[in-house]
Structure formats: C-alpha cells, structure tokens
Amino acid sequence: MRALAERQHGVVAHRQLLALGLGEGTLLRRYEGGLLIPIHRGVYALGHRRLGRESRWMAAVLACGPGAVLSHASAAHLWGLRGSRGAVEVLRRSGGARHAGIRLHQTRRLDLADTTTEKGIPVTSIERTLLDMAGRLDAKQVERVLVAADRSKRLRWPELGRVLQRRRGRKGAGLLRRIAIEVDPRAAEALSPSEVDFLALCRHAGIPIPMVNVLLEGHLVDFLWPRERVVVETDSWGFHGDRPSFENDHEVTVELVAAGFDVHRATYRMLSGNPGPFLANVRRALRQRTASSSPSRR
C-alpha cells in the first residue's frame, strides 16, 4: 500500500488495493483505524489529509476510473502552460458516475496518442491540451500557451498537426491552427506574456520582427533591431514594480541612449489597451533610422 501511494502522490484507489490482494475486511480495518482517509468515492489518502496539488490531481483521475486523464486547465497547469483555479478537470470516455469537486469531460473516443503520463499522473498530451484550451481562450491567450509549450521543449509540432487534423471540427481548432502557422519561433525566447504579446503586435502591424532578449552594452534588453539600433523594453509590473527596478530601468535607458540607441518603453497596459500610438512611434523610429543610414544620406 505504501509503495503504491508513494508512486501516486500519496493517494490510492479502492480497486487498486483489491488488485493487490487486500480483502475488504482488511481495508475496512485500515479505514476505521484512520490509515485510509477518503478523498473521493473509492479514493483514499494514505495516513493524512495534507494533499498537495499533484495529490489532488491524481485523486481526481483515480476517482473517474481506469482510462481517465487530467485535462483542460488542470492539464495546462501540470504542463506549465498557465495556472488554473477551481475544480480539477478530468477527461474520460463516456459513462460512469460523476464526483463532487471534479469537472468531468466525457468523450466517445479518446485516442491513446492523446494521452501520456507526466510526473506519474495520467494526462492529455501537451498537443491535445493545447487544442482543449484553444476552445476557451482568446487569440492572445492561445498564443501565450503555444509559446509556453514550445519553450518547454515538450511540444511536438508534427503531432500538433496530427491532432488538429483529427479534430478539424473542434471548437478552437481553427484558431489554434492559424496561430500555430503565424507564430514566430522567436516568440519562444520571450520571457513574459507582455513580450509574447509585443511580438504578435509587431506581426499584425507589419513591423519587422526584432531580436529577442539580447545582451546589449552589458544589459539584457527585450527587443532589438540591430541595424536600426532601436530598442523596445516591455515593462510589466511583475518584473519592474519596485523602486530598485524603476531606478535601474532609467539608468539602462540613459546608458543605451548615450551609446547611440533609440530606446522605447511600453507597459503592459499600453500594449493591451491601445498599442497603436506606441507601435507608430516604433515604426517611425525604424523608418528614420533606416533613412539616416542609407547611402544617399551618407
């Protein structure tokens, strides 16, 4: 029992214990003695109720029966694509009982290629997870999770193509296919959501795609057009929301301007609210720098 629980983040299913050869009487005594603590119907924690996130995910999957897998937002969280809140989400073939606290998705067909195991937890593949999430996210959010998947080095682009082909009519499949075609591989080098969003804005505005996260004059800058010597920094509150960061940002700007670079800074609110004026400034700077470096001007 302990070996099984250790492999499964501290939780076990009643059917698994019977398969080990333990009788109902033995299990009843363990239950009454406080060793088996019920989490869901037919699923127990071994010895204590202090369950971590992985334990709750595993317990939900076990509760939904053989063949069930973690899915949707919970799977995206497990893969590191985006956080999740609320009930644990599980996918299984149609049929069987539902459980309180579990958001159950049922399908008539669940291909073996769409499932795998991560950290010992049965889960939809990262490609199938992207498809499931694309049906509930907007274009910007889909691009973020796609970039996160690519950055993780776990995404298999040919498999993503096969998943999209098999699920051509699914909600979100068209959006995911379009963004997968449009997304630039350099987006995987971006560190923050605002950086991913800025690359998307550049593509949509027809601005040449810059280099991403470049060491320049001893400083790591978000975006650089090296020939034009134009720099863009996207200042999210999470990375720049304290006094030392504020002071450092301005010192870096002064040093880069002194070195001959044209520096533009944008906040997350600027890029998500009304990015047009900022993009116009960047486009104008690139045009002016290109013109000033042309042979006729020299």
Coordinates of C-alpha atoms in Angstrom, one line a residue:
M1 CA 0.0 0.0 0.0
R2 CA 2.7 2.4 0.9
A3 CA 4.7 1.7 -2.2
L4 CA 1.7 2.3 -4.4
A5 CA 0.8 5.5 -2.6
E6 CA 4.4 6.8 -3.0
R7 CA 4.1 6.3 -6.8
Q8 CA 0.8 8.2 -6.8
H9 CA 1.5 11.3 -4.7
G10 CA 0.1 9.7 -1.6
V11 CA -3.3 8.6 -2.9
V12 CA -4.7 5.1 -3.8
A13 CA -8.0 3.8 -5.3
H14 CA -10.1 1.1 -3.7
R15 CA -9.9 -1.0 -6.8
Q16 CA -6.1 -0.9 -6.8
L17 CA -5.9 -2.2 -3.3
L18 CA -8.2 -5.1 -4.1
A19 CA -5.9 -5.8 -7.1
L20 CA -3.0 -6.0 -4.7
G21 CA -4.8 -8.9 -2.9
L22 CA -6.1 -7.0 0.1
G23 CA -9.5 -8.2 1.2
E24 CA -12.5 -6.0 2.1
G25 CA -12.1 -6.8 5.8
T26 CA -8.5 -5.7 5.8
L27 CA -9.4 -2.4 4.0
L28 CA -12.3 -1.8 6.4
R29 CA -9.9 -2.1 9.4
R30 CA -7.4 0.3 7.8
Y31 CA -10.3 2.7 7.1
E32 CA -11.6 2.5 10.7
G33 CA -8.0 2.8 12.0
G34 CA -7.5 6.1 10.2
L35 CA -4.9 4.9 7.7
L36 CA -7.2 5.2 4.7
I37 CA -8.8 8.7 4.6
P38 CA -11.5 9.2 2.0
I39 CA -10.9 11.9 -0.7
H40 CA -13.4 10.9 -3.3
R41 CA -15.7 7.9 -3.5
G42 CA -13.3 4.9 -3.8
V43 CA -10.2 7.0 -3.4
Y44 CA -8.1 7.5 -0.3
A45 CA -5.2 9.4 1.0
L46 CA -2.8 7.2 3.0
G47 CA -2.3 8.4 6.5
H48 CA -3.0 12.2 6.3
R49 CA -5.2 14.8 4.6
R50 CA -2.5 17.3 3.7
L51 CA -2.6 16.9 0.0
G52 CA -0.6 18.9 -2.5
R53 CA -1.7 19.9 -5.9
E54 CA -0.3 16.8 -7.6
S55 CA -2.1 14.7 -5.0
R56 CA -5.4 16.3 -5.7
W57 CA -4.9 15.9 -9.4
M58 CA -4.1 12.2 -9.0
A59 CA -7.0 11.6 -6.7
A60 CA -9.4 13.1 -9.2
V61 CA -8.1 11.0 -12.0
L62 CA -8.3 7.8 -9.9
A63 CA -11.9 8.7 -8.9
C64 CA -13.0 8.8 -12.5
G65 CA -12.0 5.3 -13.3
P66 CA -9.5 3.4 -15.4
G67 CA -8.5 5.3 -18.6
A68 CA -9.3 8.8 -17.1
V69 CA -6.7 11.5 -17.5
L70 CA -6.1 15.0 -16.2
S71 CA -7.3 17.5 -18.9
H72 CA -8.0 21.1 -19.9
A73 CA -6.9 23.8 -17.4
S74 CA -5.6 21.3 -14.9
A75 CA -3.5 19.6 -17.6
A76 CA -2.3 23.0 -18.8
H77 CA -1.2 23.7 -15.2
L78 CA 0.6 20.4 -15.0
W79 CA 2.4 21.0 -18.3
G80 CA 3.4 24.5 -17.0
L81 CA 1.5 26.4 -19.7
R82 CA -0.7 28.5 -17.5
G83 CA -2.1 28.4 -13.9
S84 CA -5.5 27.1 -13.1
R85 CA -8.1 27.6 -10.4
G86 CA -11.3 25.8 -9.4
A87 CA -12.3 22.2 -9.7
V88 CA -9.8 19.6 -11.1
E89 CA -10.7 18.8 -14.7
V90 CA -10.6 15.2 -15.9
L91 CA -11.4 13.6 -19.3
R92 CA -12.6 10.1 -19.8
R93 CA -14.7 8.0 -22.2
S94 CA -18.4 8.4 -21.8
G95 CA -20.2 6.6 -18.9
G96 CA -19.8 6.2 -15.2
A97 CA -20.6 8.3 -12.2
R98 CA -19.6 11.9 -11.5
H99 CA -17.8 13.1 -8.4
A100 CA -18.2 16.3 -6.4
G101 CA -15.3 18.7 -6.8
I102 CA -14.3 17.3 -10.2
R103 CA -15.2 18.9 -13.5
L104 CA -15.7 15.9 -15.7
H105 CA -15.4 15.9 -19.5
Q106 CA -16.6 12.9 -21.4
T107 CA -15.9 11.8 -25.0
R108 CA -16.9 8.8 -27.1
R109 CA -13.3 8.5 -28.3
L110 CA -10.0 9.1 -26.5
D111 CA -7.1 8.1 -28.7
L112 CA -4.1 6.6 -27.0
A113 CA -1.9 9.1 -28.8
D114 CA -3.8 11.9 -27.0
T115 CA -2.7 10.7 -23.5
T116 CA 0.5 10.3 -21.7
T117 CA 1.9 10.3 -18.1
E118 CA 3.6 13.3 -16.6
K119 CA 5.0 13.3 -13.0
G120 CA 3.3 9.9 -12.6
I121 CA -0.2 11.4 -13.4
P122 CA -2.2 10.3 -16.5
V123 CA -2.8 13.5 -18.5
T124 CA -3.7 14.6 -22.0
S125 CA -0.7 15.1 -24.2
I126 CA 0.6 18.7 -24.4
E127 CA -0.7 18.8 -28.0
R128 CA -4.2 17.7 -27.1
T129 CA -4.1 20.0 -24.1
L130 CA -3.4 23.0 -26.4
L131 CA -6.4 22.0 -28.5
D132 CA -8.7 21.7 -25.5
M133 CA -7.6 25.1 -24.2
A134 CA -7.9 26.8 -27.5
G135 CA -11.7 26.3 -27.3
R136 CA -12.0 28.5 -24.3
L137 CA -9.2 31.1 -24.7
D138 CA -8.9 34.2 -26.9
A139 CA -6.2 34.6 -29.6
K140 CA -3.7 36.3 -27.3
Q141 CA -4.0 33.7 -24.6
V142 CA -3.7 30.9 -27.2
E143 CA -0.5 32.4 -28.5
R144 CA 0.9 32.6 -24.9
V145 CA 0.2 28.9 -24.2
L146 CA 1.5 27.8 -27.6
V147 CA 4.7 29.8 -26.9
A148 CA 5.0 28.3 -23.4
A149 CA 4.6 24.8 -24.9
D150 CA 7.3 25.5 -27.5
R151 CA 9.6 26.9 -24.8
S152 CA 9.2 23.8 -22.7
K153 CA 10.8 21.7 -25.5
R154 CA 8.0 19.2 -25.0
L155 CA 5.8 20.3 -27.9
R156 CA 5.9 18.0 -30.9
W157 CA 4.9 20.2 -33.9
P158 CA 4.2 17.2 -36.2
E159 CA 1.9 15.7 -33.5
L160 CA 0.2 19.0 -33.1
G161 CA -0.6 19.0 -36.8
R162 CA -2.0 15.5 -36.5
V163 CA -4.2 16.4 -33.5
L164 CA -5.5 19.4 -35.5
Q165 CA -6.2 17.2 -38.5
R166 CA -8.0 14.6 -36.4
R167 CA -10.1 17.2 -34.6
R168 CA -10.7 19.5 -37.5
G169 CA -14.2 20.4 -36.5
R170 CA -13.5 21.0 -32.8
K171 CA -14.1 24.4 -31.2
G172 CA -10.8 26.3 -31.2
A173 CA -9.1 24.1 -33.8
G174 CA -9.2 26.7 -36.5
L175 CA -7.8 29.4 -34.1
L176 CA -5.0 27.2 -32.9
R177 CA -4.1 26.2 -36.5
R178 CA -4.0 29.8 -37.6
I179 CA -1.9 31.0 -34.6
A180 CA 0.5 27.9 -35.0
I181 CA 1.1 29.0 -38.6
E182 CA 1.5 32.7 -37.7
V183 CA 3.6 32.4 -34.5
D184 CA 7.3 33.2 -34.9
P185 CA 9.7 30.8 -33.4
R186 CA 11.5 33.7 -31.7
A187 CA 8.4 34.1 -29.5
A188 CA 9.7 31.1 -27.6
E189 CA 12.6 33.1 -26.4
A190 CA 10.4 35.7 -24.8
L191 CA 10.3 35.7 -21.0
S192 CA 7.0 37.4 -20.1
P193 CA 3.4 37.5 -21.5
S194 CA 3.9 41.1 -22.5
E195 CA 6.9 40.2 -24.6
V196 CA 5.0 37.5 -26.4
D197 CA 2.1 39.9 -26.9
F198 CA 4.5 42.5 -28.4
L199 CA 5.8 40.1 -31.0
A200 CA 2.3 39.4 -32.0
L201 CA 1.6 43.1 -32.3
C202 CA 4.6 43.5 -34.5
R203 CA 3.4 40.8 -36.9
H204 CA -0.1 42.2 -37.1
A205 CA 1.2 45.8 -37.6
G206 CA 3.7 44.8 -40.3
I207 CA 6.7 45.8 -38.2
P208 CA 9.9 43.6 -38.8
I209 CA 10.3 41.0 -36.1
P210 CA 13.2 42.1 -33.7
M211 CA 15.8 40.0 -31.9
V212 CA 14.5 38.9 -28.5
N213 CA 16.3 39.1 -25.2
V214 CA 19.7 40.4 -26.4
L215 CA 22.7 41.3 -24.3
L216 CA 23.5 44.9 -25.3
E217 CA 26.1 47.2 -23.7
G218 CA 26.1 44.8 -20.7
H219 CA 22.3 44.9 -20.3
L220 CA 19.7 42.3 -21.3
V221 CA 17.1 44.2 -23.5
D222 CA 13.8 42.7 -24.5
F223 CA 13.8 43.6 -28.2
L224 CA 16.5 44.9 -30.6
W225 CA 16.5 45.9 -34.2
P226 CA 20.3 45.8 -34.6
R227 CA 20.7 47.6 -37.9
E228 CA 18.5 50.5 -36.9
R229 CA 19.8 50.4 -33.3
V230 CA 16.3 50.6 -31.9
V231 CA 15.4 49.0 -28.6
V232 CA 12.0 48.3 -27.1
E233 CA 11.5 47.3 -23.4
T234 CA 8.2 45.9 -22.2
D235 CA 7.9 46.8 -18.6
S236 CA 5.4 44.5 -16.8
W237 CA 4.7 45.3 -13.1
G238 CA 5.8 41.8 -12.1
F239 CA 9.3 42.4 -13.3
H240 CA 9.6 46.1 -12.8
G241 CA 7.2 47.0 -10.0
D242 CA 9.7 48.1 -7.3
R243 CA 11.9 51.1 -6.7
P244 CA 15.3 49.4 -7.5
S245 CA 13.9 48.1 -10.8
F246 CA 12.4 51.5 -11.6
E247 CA 15.8 53.2 -11.0
N248 CA 17.7 50.6 -12.9
D249 CA 15.4 50.8 -15.9
H250 CA 16.1 54.5 -16.2
E251 CA 19.8 54.1 -15.8
V252 CA 19.9 51.5 -18.5
T253 CA 17.9 53.8 -20.8
V254 CA 20.4 56.6 -20.2
E255 CA 23.4 54.3 -21.0
L256 CA 21.8 52.9 -24.2
V257 CA 20.9 56.4 -25.5
A258 CA 24.4 57.6 -24.8
A259 CA 25.6 54.6 -26.8
G260 CA 23.5 55.7 -29.8
F261 CA 20.4 53.5 -29.4
D262 CA 16.8 54.7 -29.7
V263 CA 15.0 53.3 -26.7
H264 CA 11.2 52.9 -26.3
R265 CA 9.5 51.6 -23.2
A266 CA 5.9 50.2 -23.0
T267 CA 3.8 49.0 -20.1
Y268 CA 1.5 46.0 -20.2
R269 CA -1.5 48.4 -20.1
M270 CA -0.2 50.3 -23.1
L271 CA 0.2 47.1 -25.2
S272 CA -3.1 45.6 -24.1
G273 CA -5.2 48.7 -24.2
N274 CA -4.3 51.0 -27.1
P275 CA -1.0 49.9 -28.6
G276 CA -1.4 51.9 -31.8
P277 CA 0.4 55.1 -30.7
F278 CA 3.4 53.2 -29.3
L279 CA 3.7 51.0 -32.4
A280 CA 3.5 54.1 -34.6
N281 CA 6.5 55.5 -32.6
V282 CA 8.5 52.3 -33.1
R283 CA 7.7 52.2 -36.8
R284 CA 8.6 55.9 -37.2
A285 CA 11.9 55.3 -35.3
L286 CA 12.8 52.3 -37.6
R287 CA 12.0 54.3 -40.7
Q288 CA 14.0 57.3 -39.6
R289 CA 17.0 55.2 -38.6
T290 CA 16.9 53.3 -41.9
A291 CA 16.7 56.5 -43.8
S292 CA 19.6 58.1 -41.9
S293 CA 21.9 55.1 -42.5
S294 CA 21.1 54.8 -46.3
P295 CA 24.0 55.5 -48.8
S296 CA 22.3 58.6 -50.2
R297 CA 22.1 60.2 -46.8
R298 CA 25.7 59.4 -46.0

